[in-house]
PDB file of C-alpha atoms in Angstrom:
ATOM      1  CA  UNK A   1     -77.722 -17.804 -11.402  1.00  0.00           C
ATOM      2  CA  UNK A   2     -74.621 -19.693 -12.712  1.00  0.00           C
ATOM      3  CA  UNK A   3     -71.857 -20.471 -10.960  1.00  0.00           C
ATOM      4  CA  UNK A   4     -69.333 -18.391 -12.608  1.00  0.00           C
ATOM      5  CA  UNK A   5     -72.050 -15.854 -12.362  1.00  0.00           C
ATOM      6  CA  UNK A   6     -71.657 -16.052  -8.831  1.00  0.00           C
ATOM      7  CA  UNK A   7     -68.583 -17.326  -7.827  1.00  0.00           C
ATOM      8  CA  UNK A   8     -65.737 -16.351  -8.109  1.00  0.00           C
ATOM      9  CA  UNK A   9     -67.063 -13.389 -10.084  1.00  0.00           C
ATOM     10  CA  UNK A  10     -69.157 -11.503  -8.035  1.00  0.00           C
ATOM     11  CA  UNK A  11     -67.011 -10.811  -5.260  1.00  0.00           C
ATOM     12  CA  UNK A  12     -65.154  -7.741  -4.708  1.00  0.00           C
ATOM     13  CA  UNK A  13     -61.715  -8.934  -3.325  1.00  0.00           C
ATOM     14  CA  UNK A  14     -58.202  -7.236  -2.110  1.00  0.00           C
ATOM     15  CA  UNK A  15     -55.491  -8.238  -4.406  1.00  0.00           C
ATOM     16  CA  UNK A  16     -52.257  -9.682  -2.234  1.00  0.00           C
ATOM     17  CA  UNK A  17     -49.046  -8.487  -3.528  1.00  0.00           C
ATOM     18  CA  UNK A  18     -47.932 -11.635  -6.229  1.00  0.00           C
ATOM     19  CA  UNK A  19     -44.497 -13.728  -4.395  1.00  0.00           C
ATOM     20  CA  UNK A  20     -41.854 -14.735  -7.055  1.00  0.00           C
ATOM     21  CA  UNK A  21     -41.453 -18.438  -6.844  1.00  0.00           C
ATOM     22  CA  UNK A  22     -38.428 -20.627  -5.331  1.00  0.00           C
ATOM     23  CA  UNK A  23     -37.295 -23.296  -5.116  1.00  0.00           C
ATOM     24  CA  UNK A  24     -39.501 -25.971  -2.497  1.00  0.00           C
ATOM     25  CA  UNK A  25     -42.953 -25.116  -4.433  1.00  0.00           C
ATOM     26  CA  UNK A  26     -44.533 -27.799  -6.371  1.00  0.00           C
ATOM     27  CA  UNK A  27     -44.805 -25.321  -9.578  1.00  0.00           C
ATOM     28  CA  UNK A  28     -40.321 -25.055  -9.022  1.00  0.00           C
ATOM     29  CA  UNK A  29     -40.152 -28.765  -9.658  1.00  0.00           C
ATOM     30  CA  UNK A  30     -43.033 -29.267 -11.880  1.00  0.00           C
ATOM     31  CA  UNK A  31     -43.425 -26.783 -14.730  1.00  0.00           C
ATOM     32  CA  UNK A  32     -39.984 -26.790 -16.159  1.00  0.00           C
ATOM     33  CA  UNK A  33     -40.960 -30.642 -16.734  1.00  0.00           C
ATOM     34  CA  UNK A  34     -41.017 -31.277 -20.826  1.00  0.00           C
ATOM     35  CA  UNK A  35     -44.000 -33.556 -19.313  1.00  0.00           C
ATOM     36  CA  UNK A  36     -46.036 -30.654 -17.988  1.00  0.00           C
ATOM     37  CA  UNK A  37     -46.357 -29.968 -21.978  1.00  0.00           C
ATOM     38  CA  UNK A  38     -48.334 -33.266 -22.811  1.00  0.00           C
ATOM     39  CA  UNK A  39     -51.512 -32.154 -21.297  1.00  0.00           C
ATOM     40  CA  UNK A  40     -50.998 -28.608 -22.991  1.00  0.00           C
ATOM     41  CA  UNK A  41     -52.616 -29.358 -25.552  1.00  0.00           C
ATOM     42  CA  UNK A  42     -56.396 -30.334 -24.472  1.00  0.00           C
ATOM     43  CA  UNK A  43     -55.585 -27.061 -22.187  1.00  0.00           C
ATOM     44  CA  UNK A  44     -54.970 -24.829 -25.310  1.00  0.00           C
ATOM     45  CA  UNK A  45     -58.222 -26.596 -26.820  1.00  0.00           C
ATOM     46  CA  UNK A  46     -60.252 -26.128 -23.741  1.00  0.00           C
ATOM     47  CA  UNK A  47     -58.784 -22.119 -24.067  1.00  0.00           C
ATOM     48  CA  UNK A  48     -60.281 -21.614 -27.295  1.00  0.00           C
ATOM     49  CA  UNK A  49     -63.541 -23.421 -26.604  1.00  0.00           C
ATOM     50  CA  UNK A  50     -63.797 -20.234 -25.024  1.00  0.00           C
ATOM     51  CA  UNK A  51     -65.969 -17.865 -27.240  1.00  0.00           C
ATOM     52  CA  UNK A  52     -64.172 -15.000 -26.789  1.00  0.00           C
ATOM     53  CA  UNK A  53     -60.849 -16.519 -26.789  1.00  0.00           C
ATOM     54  CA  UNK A  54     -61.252 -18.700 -29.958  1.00  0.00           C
ATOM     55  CA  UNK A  55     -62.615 -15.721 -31.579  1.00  0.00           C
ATOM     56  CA  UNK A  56     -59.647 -13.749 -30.517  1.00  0.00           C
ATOM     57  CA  UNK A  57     -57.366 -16.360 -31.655  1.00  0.00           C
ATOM     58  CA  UNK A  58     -58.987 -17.158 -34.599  1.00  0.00           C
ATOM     59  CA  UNK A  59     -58.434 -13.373 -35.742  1.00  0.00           C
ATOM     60  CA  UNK A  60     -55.558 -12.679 -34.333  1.00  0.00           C
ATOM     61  CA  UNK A  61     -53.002 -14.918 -33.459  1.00  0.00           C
ATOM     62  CA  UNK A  62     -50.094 -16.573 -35.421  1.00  0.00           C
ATOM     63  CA  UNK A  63     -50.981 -19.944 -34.590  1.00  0.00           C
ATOM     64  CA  UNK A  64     -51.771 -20.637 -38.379  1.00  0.00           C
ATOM     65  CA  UNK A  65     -48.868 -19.055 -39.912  1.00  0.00           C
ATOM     66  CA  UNK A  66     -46.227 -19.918 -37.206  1.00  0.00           C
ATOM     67  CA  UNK A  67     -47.080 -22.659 -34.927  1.00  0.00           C
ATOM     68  CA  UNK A  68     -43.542 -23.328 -33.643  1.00  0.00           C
ATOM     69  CA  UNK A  69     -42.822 -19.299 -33.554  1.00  0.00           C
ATOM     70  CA  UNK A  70     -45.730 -18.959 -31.134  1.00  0.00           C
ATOM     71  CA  UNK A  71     -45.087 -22.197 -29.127  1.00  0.00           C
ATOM     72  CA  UNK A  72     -41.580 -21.381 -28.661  1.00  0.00           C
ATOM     73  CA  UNK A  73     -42.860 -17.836 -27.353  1.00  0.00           C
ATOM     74  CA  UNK A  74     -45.929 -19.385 -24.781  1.00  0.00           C
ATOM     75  CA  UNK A  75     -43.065 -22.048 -23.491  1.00  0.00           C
ATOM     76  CA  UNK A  76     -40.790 -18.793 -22.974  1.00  0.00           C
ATOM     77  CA  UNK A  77     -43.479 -17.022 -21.375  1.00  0.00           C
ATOM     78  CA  UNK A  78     -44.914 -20.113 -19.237  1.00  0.00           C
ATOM     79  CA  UNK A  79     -41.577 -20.693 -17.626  1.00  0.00           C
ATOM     80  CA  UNK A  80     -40.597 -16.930 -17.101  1.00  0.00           C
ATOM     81  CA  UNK A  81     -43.589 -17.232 -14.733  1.00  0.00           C
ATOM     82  CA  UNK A  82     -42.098 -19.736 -12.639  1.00  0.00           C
ATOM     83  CA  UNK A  83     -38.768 -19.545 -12.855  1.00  0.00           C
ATOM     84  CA  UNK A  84     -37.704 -15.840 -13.476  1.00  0.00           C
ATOM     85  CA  UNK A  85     -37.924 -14.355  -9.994  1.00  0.00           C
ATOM     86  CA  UNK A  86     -38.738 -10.750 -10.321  1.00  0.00           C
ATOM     87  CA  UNK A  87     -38.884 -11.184 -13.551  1.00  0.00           C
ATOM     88  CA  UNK A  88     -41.662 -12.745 -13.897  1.00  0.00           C
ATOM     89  CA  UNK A  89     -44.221 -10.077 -12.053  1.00  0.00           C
ATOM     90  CA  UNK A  90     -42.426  -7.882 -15.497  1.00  0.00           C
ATOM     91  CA  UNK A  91     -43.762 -10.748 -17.460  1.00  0.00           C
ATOM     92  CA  UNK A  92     -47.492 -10.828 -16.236  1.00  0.00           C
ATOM     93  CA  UNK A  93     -47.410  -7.019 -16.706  1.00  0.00           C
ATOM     94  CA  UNK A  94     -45.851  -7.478 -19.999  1.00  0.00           C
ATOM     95  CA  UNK A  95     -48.233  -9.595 -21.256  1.00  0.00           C
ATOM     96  CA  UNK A  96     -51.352  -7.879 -20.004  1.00  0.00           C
ATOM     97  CA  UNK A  97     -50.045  -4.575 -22.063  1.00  0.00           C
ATOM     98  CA  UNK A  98     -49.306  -6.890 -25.203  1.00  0.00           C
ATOM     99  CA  UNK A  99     -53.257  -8.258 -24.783  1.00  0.00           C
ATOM    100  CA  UNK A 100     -54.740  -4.918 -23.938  1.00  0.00           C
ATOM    101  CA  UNK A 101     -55.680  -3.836 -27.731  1.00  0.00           C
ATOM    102  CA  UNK A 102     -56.583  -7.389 -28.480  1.00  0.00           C
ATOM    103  CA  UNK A 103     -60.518  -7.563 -29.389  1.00  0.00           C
ATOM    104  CA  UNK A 104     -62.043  -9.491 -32.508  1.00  0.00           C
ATOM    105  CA  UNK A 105     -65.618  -9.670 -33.688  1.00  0.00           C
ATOM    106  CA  UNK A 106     -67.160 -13.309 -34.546  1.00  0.00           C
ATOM    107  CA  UNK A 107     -69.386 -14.221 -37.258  1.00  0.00           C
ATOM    108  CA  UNK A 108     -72.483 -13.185 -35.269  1.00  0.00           C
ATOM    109  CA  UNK A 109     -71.310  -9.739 -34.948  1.00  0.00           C
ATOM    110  CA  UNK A 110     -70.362  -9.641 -31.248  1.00  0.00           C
ATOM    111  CA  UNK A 111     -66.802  -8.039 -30.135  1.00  0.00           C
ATOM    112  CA  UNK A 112     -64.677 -10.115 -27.685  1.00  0.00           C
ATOM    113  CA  UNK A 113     -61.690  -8.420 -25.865  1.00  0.00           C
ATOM    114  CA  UNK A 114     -58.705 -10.575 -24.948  1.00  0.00           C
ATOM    115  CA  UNK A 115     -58.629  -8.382 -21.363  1.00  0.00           C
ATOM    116  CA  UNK A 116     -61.820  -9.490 -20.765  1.00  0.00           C
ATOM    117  CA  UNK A 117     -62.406  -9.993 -16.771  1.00  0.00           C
ATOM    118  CA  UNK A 118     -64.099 -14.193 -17.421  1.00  0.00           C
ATOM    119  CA  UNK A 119     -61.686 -15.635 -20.327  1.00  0.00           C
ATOM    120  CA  UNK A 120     -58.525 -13.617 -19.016  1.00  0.00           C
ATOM    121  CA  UNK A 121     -59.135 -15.831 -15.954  1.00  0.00           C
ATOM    122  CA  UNK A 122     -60.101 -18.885 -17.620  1.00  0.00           C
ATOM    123  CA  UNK A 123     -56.835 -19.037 -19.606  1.00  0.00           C
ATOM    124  CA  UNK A 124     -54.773 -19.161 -16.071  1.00  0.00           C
ATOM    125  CA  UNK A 125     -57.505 -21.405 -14.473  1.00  0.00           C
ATOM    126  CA  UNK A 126     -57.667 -23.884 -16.540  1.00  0.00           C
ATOM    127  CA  UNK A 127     -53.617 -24.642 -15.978  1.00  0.00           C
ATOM    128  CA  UNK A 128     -54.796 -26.184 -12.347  1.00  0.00           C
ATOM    129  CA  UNK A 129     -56.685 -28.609 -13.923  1.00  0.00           C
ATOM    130  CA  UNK A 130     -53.759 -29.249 -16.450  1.00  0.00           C
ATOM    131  CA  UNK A 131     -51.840 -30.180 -13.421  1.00  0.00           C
ATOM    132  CA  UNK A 132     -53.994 -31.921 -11.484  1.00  0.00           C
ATOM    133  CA  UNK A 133     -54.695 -34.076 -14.796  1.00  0.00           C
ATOM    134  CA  UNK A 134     -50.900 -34.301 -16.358  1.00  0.00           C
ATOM    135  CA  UNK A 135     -50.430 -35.856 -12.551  1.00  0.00           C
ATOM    136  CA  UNK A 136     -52.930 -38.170 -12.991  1.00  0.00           C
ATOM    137  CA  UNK A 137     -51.649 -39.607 -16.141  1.00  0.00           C
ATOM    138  CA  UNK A 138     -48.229 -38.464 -16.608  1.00  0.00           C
ATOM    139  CA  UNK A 139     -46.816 -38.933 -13.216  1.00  0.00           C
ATOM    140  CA  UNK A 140     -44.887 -41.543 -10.888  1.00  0.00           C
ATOM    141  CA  UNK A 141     -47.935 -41.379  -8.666  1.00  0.00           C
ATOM    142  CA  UNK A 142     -51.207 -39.114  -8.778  1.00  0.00           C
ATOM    143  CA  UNK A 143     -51.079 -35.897  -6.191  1.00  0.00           C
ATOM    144  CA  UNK A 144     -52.687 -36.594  -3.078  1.00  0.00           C
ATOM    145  CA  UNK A 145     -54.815 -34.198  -1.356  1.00  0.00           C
ATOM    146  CA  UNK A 146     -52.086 -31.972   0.599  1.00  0.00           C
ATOM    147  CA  UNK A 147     -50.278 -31.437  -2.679  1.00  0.00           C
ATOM    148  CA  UNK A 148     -53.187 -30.837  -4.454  1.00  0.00           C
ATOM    149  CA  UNK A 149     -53.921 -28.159  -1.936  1.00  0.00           C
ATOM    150  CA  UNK A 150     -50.227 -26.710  -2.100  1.00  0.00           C
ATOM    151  CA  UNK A 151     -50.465 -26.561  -6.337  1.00  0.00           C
ATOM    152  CA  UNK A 152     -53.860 -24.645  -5.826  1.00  0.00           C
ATOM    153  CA  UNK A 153     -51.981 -22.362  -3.395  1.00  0.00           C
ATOM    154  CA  UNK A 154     -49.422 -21.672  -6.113  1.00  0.00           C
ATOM    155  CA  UNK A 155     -52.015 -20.982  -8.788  1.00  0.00           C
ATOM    156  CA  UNK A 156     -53.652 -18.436  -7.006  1.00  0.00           C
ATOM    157  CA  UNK A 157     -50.283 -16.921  -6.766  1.00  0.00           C
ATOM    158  CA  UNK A 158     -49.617 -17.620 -10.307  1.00  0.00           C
ATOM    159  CA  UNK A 159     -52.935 -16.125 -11.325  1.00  0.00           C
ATOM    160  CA  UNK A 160     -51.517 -12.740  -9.106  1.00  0.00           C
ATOM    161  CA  UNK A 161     -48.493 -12.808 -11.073  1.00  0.00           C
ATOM    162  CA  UNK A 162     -50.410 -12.929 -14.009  1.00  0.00           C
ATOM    163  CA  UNK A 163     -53.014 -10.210 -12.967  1.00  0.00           C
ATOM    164  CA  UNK A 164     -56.065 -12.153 -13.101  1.00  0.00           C
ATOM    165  CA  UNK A 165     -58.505 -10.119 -10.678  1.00  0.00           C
ATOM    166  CA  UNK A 166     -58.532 -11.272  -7.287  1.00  0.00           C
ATOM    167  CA  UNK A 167     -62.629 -11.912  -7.266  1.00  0.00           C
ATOM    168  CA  UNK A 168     -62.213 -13.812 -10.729  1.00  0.00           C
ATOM    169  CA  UNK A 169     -60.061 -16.618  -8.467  1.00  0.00           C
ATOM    170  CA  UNK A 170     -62.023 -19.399  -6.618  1.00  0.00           C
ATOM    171  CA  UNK A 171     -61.413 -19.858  -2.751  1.00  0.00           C
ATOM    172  CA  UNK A 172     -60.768 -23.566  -2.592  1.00  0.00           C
ATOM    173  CA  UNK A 173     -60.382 -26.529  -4.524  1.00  0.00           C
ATOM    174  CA  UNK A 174     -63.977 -27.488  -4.623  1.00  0.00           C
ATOM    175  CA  UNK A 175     -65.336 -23.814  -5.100  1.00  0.00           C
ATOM    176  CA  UNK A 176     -62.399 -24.598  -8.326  1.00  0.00           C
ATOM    177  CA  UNK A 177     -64.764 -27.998  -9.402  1.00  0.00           C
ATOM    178  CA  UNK A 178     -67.973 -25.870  -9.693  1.00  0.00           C
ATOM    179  CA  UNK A 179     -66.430 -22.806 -11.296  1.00  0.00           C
ATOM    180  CA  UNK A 180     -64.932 -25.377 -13.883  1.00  0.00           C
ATOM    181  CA  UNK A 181     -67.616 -27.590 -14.392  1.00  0.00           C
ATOM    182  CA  UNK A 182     -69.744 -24.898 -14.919  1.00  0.00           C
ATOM    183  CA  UNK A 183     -67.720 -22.849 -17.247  1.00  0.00           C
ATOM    184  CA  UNK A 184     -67.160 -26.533 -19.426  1.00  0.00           C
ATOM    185  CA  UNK A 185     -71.201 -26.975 -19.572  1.00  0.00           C
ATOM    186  CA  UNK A 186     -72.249 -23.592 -19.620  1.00  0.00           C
ATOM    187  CA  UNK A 187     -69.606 -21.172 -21.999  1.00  0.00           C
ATOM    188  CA  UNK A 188     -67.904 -23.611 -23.428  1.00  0.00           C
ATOM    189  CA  UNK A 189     -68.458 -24.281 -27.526  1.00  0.00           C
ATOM    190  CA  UNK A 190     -67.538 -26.235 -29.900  1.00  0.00           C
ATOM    191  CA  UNK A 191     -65.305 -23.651 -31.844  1.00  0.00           C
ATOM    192  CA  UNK A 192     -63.937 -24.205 -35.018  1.00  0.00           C
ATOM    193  CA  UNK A 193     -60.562 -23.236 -33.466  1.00  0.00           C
ATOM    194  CA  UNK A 194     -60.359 -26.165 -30.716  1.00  0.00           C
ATOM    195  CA  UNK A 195     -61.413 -28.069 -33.980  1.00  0.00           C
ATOM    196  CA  UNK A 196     -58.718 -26.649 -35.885  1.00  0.00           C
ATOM    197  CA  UNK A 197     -56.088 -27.126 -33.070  1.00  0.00           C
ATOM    198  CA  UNK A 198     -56.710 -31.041 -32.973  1.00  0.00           C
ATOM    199  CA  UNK A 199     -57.072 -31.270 -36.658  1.00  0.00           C
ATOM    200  CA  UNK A 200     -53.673 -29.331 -37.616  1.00  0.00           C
ATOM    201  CA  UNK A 201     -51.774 -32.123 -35.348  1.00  0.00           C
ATOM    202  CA  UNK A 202     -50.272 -34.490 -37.240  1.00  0.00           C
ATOM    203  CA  UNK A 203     -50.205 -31.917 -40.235  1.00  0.00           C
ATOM    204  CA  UNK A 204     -46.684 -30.450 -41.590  1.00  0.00           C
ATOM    205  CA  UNK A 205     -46.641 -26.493 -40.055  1.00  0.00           C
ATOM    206  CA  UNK A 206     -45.803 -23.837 -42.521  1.00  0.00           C
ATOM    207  CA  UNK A 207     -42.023 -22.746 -43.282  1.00  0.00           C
ATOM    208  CA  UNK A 208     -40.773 -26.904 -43.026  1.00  0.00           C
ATOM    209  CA  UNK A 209     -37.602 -26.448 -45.846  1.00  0.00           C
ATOM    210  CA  UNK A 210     -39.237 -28.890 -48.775  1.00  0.00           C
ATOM    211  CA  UNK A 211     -35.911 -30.687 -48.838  1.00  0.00           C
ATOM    212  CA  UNK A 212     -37.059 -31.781 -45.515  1.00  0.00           C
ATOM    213  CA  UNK A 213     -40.537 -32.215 -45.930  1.00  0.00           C
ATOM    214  CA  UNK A 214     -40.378 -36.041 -46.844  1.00  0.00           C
ATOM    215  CA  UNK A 215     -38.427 -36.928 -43.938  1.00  0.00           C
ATOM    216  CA  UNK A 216     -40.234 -34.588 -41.422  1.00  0.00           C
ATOM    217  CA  UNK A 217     -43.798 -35.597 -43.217  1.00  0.00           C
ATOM    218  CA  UNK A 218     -43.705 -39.461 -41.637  1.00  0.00           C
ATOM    219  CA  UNK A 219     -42.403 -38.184 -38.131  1.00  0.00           C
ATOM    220  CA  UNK A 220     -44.649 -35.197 -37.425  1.00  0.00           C
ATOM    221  CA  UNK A 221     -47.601 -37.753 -38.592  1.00  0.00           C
ATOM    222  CA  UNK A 222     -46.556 -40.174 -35.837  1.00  0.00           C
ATOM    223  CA  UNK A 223     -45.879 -37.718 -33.221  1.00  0.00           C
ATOM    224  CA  UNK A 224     -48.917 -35.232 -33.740  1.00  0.00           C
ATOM    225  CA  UNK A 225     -51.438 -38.716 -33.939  1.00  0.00           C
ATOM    226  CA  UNK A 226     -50.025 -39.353 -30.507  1.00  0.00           C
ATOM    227  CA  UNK A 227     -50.574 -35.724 -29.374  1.00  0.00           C
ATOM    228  CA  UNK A 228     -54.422 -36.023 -30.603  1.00  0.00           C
ATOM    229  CA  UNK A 229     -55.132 -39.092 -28.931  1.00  0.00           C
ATOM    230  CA  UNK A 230     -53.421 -37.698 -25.923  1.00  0.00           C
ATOM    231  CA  UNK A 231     -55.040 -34.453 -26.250  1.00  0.00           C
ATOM    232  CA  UNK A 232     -58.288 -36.092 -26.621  1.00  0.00           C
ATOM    233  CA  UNK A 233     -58.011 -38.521 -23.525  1.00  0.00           C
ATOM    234  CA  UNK A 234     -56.862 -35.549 -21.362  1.00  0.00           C
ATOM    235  CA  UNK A 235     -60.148 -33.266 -21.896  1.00  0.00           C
ATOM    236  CA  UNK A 236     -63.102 -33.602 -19.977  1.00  0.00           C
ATOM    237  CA  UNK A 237     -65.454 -35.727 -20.852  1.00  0.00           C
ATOM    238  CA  UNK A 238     -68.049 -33.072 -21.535  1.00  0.00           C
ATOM    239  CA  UNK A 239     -65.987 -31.102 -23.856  1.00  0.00           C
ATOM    240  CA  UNK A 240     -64.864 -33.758 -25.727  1.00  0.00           C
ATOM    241  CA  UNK A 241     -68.693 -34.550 -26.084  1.00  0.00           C
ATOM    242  CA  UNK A 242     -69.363 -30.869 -27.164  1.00  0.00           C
ATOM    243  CA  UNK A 243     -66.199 -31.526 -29.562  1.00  0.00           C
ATOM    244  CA  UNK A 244     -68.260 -34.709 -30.971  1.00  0.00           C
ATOM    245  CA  UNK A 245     -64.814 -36.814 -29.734  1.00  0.00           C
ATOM    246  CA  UNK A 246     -65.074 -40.345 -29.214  1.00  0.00           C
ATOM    247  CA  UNK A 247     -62.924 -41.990 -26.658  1.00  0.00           C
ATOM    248  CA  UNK A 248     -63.435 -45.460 -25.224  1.00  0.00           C
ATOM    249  CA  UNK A 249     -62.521 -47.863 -22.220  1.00  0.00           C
ATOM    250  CA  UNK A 250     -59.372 -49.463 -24.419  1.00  0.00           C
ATOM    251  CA  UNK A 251     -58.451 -45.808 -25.279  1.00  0.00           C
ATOM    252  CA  UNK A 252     -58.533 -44.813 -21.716  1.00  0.00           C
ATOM    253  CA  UNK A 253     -56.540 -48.384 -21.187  1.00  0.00           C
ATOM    254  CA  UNK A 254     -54.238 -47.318 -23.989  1.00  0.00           C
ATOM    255  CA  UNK A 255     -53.498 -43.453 -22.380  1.00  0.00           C
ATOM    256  CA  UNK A 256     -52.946 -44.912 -18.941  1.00  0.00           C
ATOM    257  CA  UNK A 257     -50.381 -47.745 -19.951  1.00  0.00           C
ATOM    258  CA  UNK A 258     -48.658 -44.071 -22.061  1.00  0.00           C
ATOM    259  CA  UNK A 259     -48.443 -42.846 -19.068  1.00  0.00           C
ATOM    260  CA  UNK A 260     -46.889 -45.408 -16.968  1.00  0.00           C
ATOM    261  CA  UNK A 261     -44.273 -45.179 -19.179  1.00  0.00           C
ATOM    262  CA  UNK A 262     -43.721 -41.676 -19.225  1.00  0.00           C
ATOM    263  CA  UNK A 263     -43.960 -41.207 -15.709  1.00  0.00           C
ATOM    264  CA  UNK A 264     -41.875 -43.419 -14.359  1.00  0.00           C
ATOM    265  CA  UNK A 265     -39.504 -43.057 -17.091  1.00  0.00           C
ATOM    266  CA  UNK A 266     -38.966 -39.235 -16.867  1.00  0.00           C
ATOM    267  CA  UNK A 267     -37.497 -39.564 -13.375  1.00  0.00           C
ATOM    268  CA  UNK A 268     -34.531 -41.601 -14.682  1.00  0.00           C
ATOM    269  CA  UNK A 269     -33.864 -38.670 -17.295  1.00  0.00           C
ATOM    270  CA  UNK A 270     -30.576 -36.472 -16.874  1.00  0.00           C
ATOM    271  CA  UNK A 271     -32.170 -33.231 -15.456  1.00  0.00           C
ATOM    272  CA  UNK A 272     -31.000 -31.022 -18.498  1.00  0.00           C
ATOM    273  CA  UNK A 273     -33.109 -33.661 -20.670  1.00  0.00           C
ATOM    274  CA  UNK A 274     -36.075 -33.514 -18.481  1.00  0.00           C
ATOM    275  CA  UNK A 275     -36.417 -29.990 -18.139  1.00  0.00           C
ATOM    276  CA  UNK A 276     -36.869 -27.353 -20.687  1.00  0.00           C
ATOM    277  CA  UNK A 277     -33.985 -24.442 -20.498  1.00  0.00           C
ATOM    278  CA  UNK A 278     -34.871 -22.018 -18.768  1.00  0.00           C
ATOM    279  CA  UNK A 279     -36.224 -24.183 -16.128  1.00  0.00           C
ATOM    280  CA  UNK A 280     -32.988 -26.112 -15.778  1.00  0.00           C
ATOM    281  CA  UNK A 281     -30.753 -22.780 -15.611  1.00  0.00           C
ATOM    282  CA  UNK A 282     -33.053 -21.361 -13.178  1.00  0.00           C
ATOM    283  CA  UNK A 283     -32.274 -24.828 -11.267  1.00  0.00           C
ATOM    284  CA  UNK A 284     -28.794 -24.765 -11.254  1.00  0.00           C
ATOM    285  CA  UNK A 285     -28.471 -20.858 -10.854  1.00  0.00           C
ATOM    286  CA  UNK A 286     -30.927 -21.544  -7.253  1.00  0.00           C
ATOM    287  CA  UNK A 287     -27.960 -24.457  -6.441  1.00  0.00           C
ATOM    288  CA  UNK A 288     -25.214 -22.261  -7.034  1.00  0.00           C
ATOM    289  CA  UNK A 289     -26.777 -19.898  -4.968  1.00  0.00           C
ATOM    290  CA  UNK A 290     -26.910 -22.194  -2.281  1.00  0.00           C
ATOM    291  CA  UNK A 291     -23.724 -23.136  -1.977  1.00  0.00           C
ATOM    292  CA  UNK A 292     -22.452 -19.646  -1.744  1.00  0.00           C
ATOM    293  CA  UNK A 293     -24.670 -19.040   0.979  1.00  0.00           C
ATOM    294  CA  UNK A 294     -23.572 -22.106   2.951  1.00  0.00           C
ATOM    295  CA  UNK A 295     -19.781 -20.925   2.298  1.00  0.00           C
ATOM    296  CA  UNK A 296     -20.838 -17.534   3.421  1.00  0.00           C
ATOM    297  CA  UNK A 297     -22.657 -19.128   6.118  1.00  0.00           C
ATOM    298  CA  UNK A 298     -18.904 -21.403   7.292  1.00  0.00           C
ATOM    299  CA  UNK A 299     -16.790 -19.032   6.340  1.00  0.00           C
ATOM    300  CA  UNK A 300     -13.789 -17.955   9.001  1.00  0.00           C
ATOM    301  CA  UNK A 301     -14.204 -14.771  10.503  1.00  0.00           C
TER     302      UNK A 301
END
């Protein structure tokens, strides 16, 4: 018996009541970051690796027609998680009504549903590894073992919010490792969708005005060969092998030195520039909110 076979999934588990975030988590201060994004990518890709998700996607999604339409909307819908309050618990109910009709047959004739109990849950799951990988590369200095344990905490909450069922979620960090590992060697393909994804990077999307075409041609080819590399660097190496991606020691040199850059460079960024909007308004609504309570707090009476 696999691991996913056996854990998390065969358990039978109470579902705690999902806790809006606030400020003081690790997800408040993190995943408004426009560097959370950079490992979004190989997470997307590791997504629709999934059989039933890349078939899914692959059917039904707008990701060929309107890239930036639908990564405008996941962004929007990503940071409503965090960041909206009670809004967000709307959001993962919102989105689990939007997915419930969702179900696509692939070329061998089986019929994948996007509610599905094992790739609903992968889609949330693998965003721990995103962060335990974008801090890795992408960050001042890699999470130690506390904060690891804190951003796990938050997942599982996050996963709640989102309405992943409770015996879907692994226990603890390493119980996480297996279930992962396992679900990379085991489910995992090599779908012409993750294949797509990487391939469509440094290509113009659909609906660029042709009077800008020539201008935005040279800059999108720049930008989206950084995003493969990237992409490619930040996937396990066992999916890139099932992807048939190369990556070498002076790659993994080249992503690392990237990264140094980035993450100590992000921390000297205005805040408005280093986190996306709804993030930052969340931030400054949570300080304004703050100092009313502390002049509430002083106030003569």
């Amino acid at each position: 018996m696999t691991v996913t076979e056996n854990a998390p999934a065969a358990r039978a588990v109470a579902r705690p009541e999902p806790v809006p975030f606030e400020p003081g988590s690790i997800l408040w201060d993190t995943m408004g970051l426009y560097t959370s994004a950079i490992a979004g990518n190989s997470v997307f890709i590791l997504q629709t690796m999934h059989p039933a998700i890349g078939t899914v996607v692959d059917r039904l999604s707008s990701f060929r027609r309107d890239p930036l339409g639908r990564a405008a909307r996941s962004f929007a819908s990503v940071q409503t998680w965090v960041y909206g309050g009670r809004t967000a618990i709307e959001e993962g109910r919102r989105l689990r009504e939007m997915h419930k009709p969702l179900s696509a047959e692939d070329e061998d004739g089986n019929r994948h549903h996007a509610l599905s109990a094992e790739p609903w849950a992968w889609v949330h799951l693998t965003g721990f590894y995103a962060a335990v990988t974008a801090s890795k590369y992408f960050a001042p200095e890699p999470m130690g073992a506390a904060e690891q344990q804190q951003v796990f905490d938050e997942f599982l909450n996050l996963g709640r919010i989102l309405r992943v069922p409770e015996r879907m979620m692994p226990r603890t960090i390493d119980e996480y490792w297996a279930y992962f590992d396992d679900m990379v060697e085991n489910t995992l393909v090599p779908h012409k969708v993750a294949l797509e994804v990487l391939d469509r990077m440094d290509k113009l999307p659909p609906g660029v005005p042709a009077p800008l075409r020539p201008v935005a041609a040279p800059v999108i080819g720049l930008t989206g060969r950084l995003q493969r590399f990237i992409s490619t660097g930040t996937l396990p190496p066992a999916a890139r092998e099932k992807l048939g991606l190369s990556w070498s020691k002076a790659d993994e040199r080249r992503l690392r030195a990237v990264g140094q850059v980035i993450g100590r460079g992000t921390p000297l960024l205005p805040e408005r520039v280093r986190y996306m909007p709804i993030a930052y308004r969340a931030r400054q609504a949570a300080r304004a909110q703050e100092k009313l309570r502390e002049a509430l707090d002083t106030r003569p009476l």
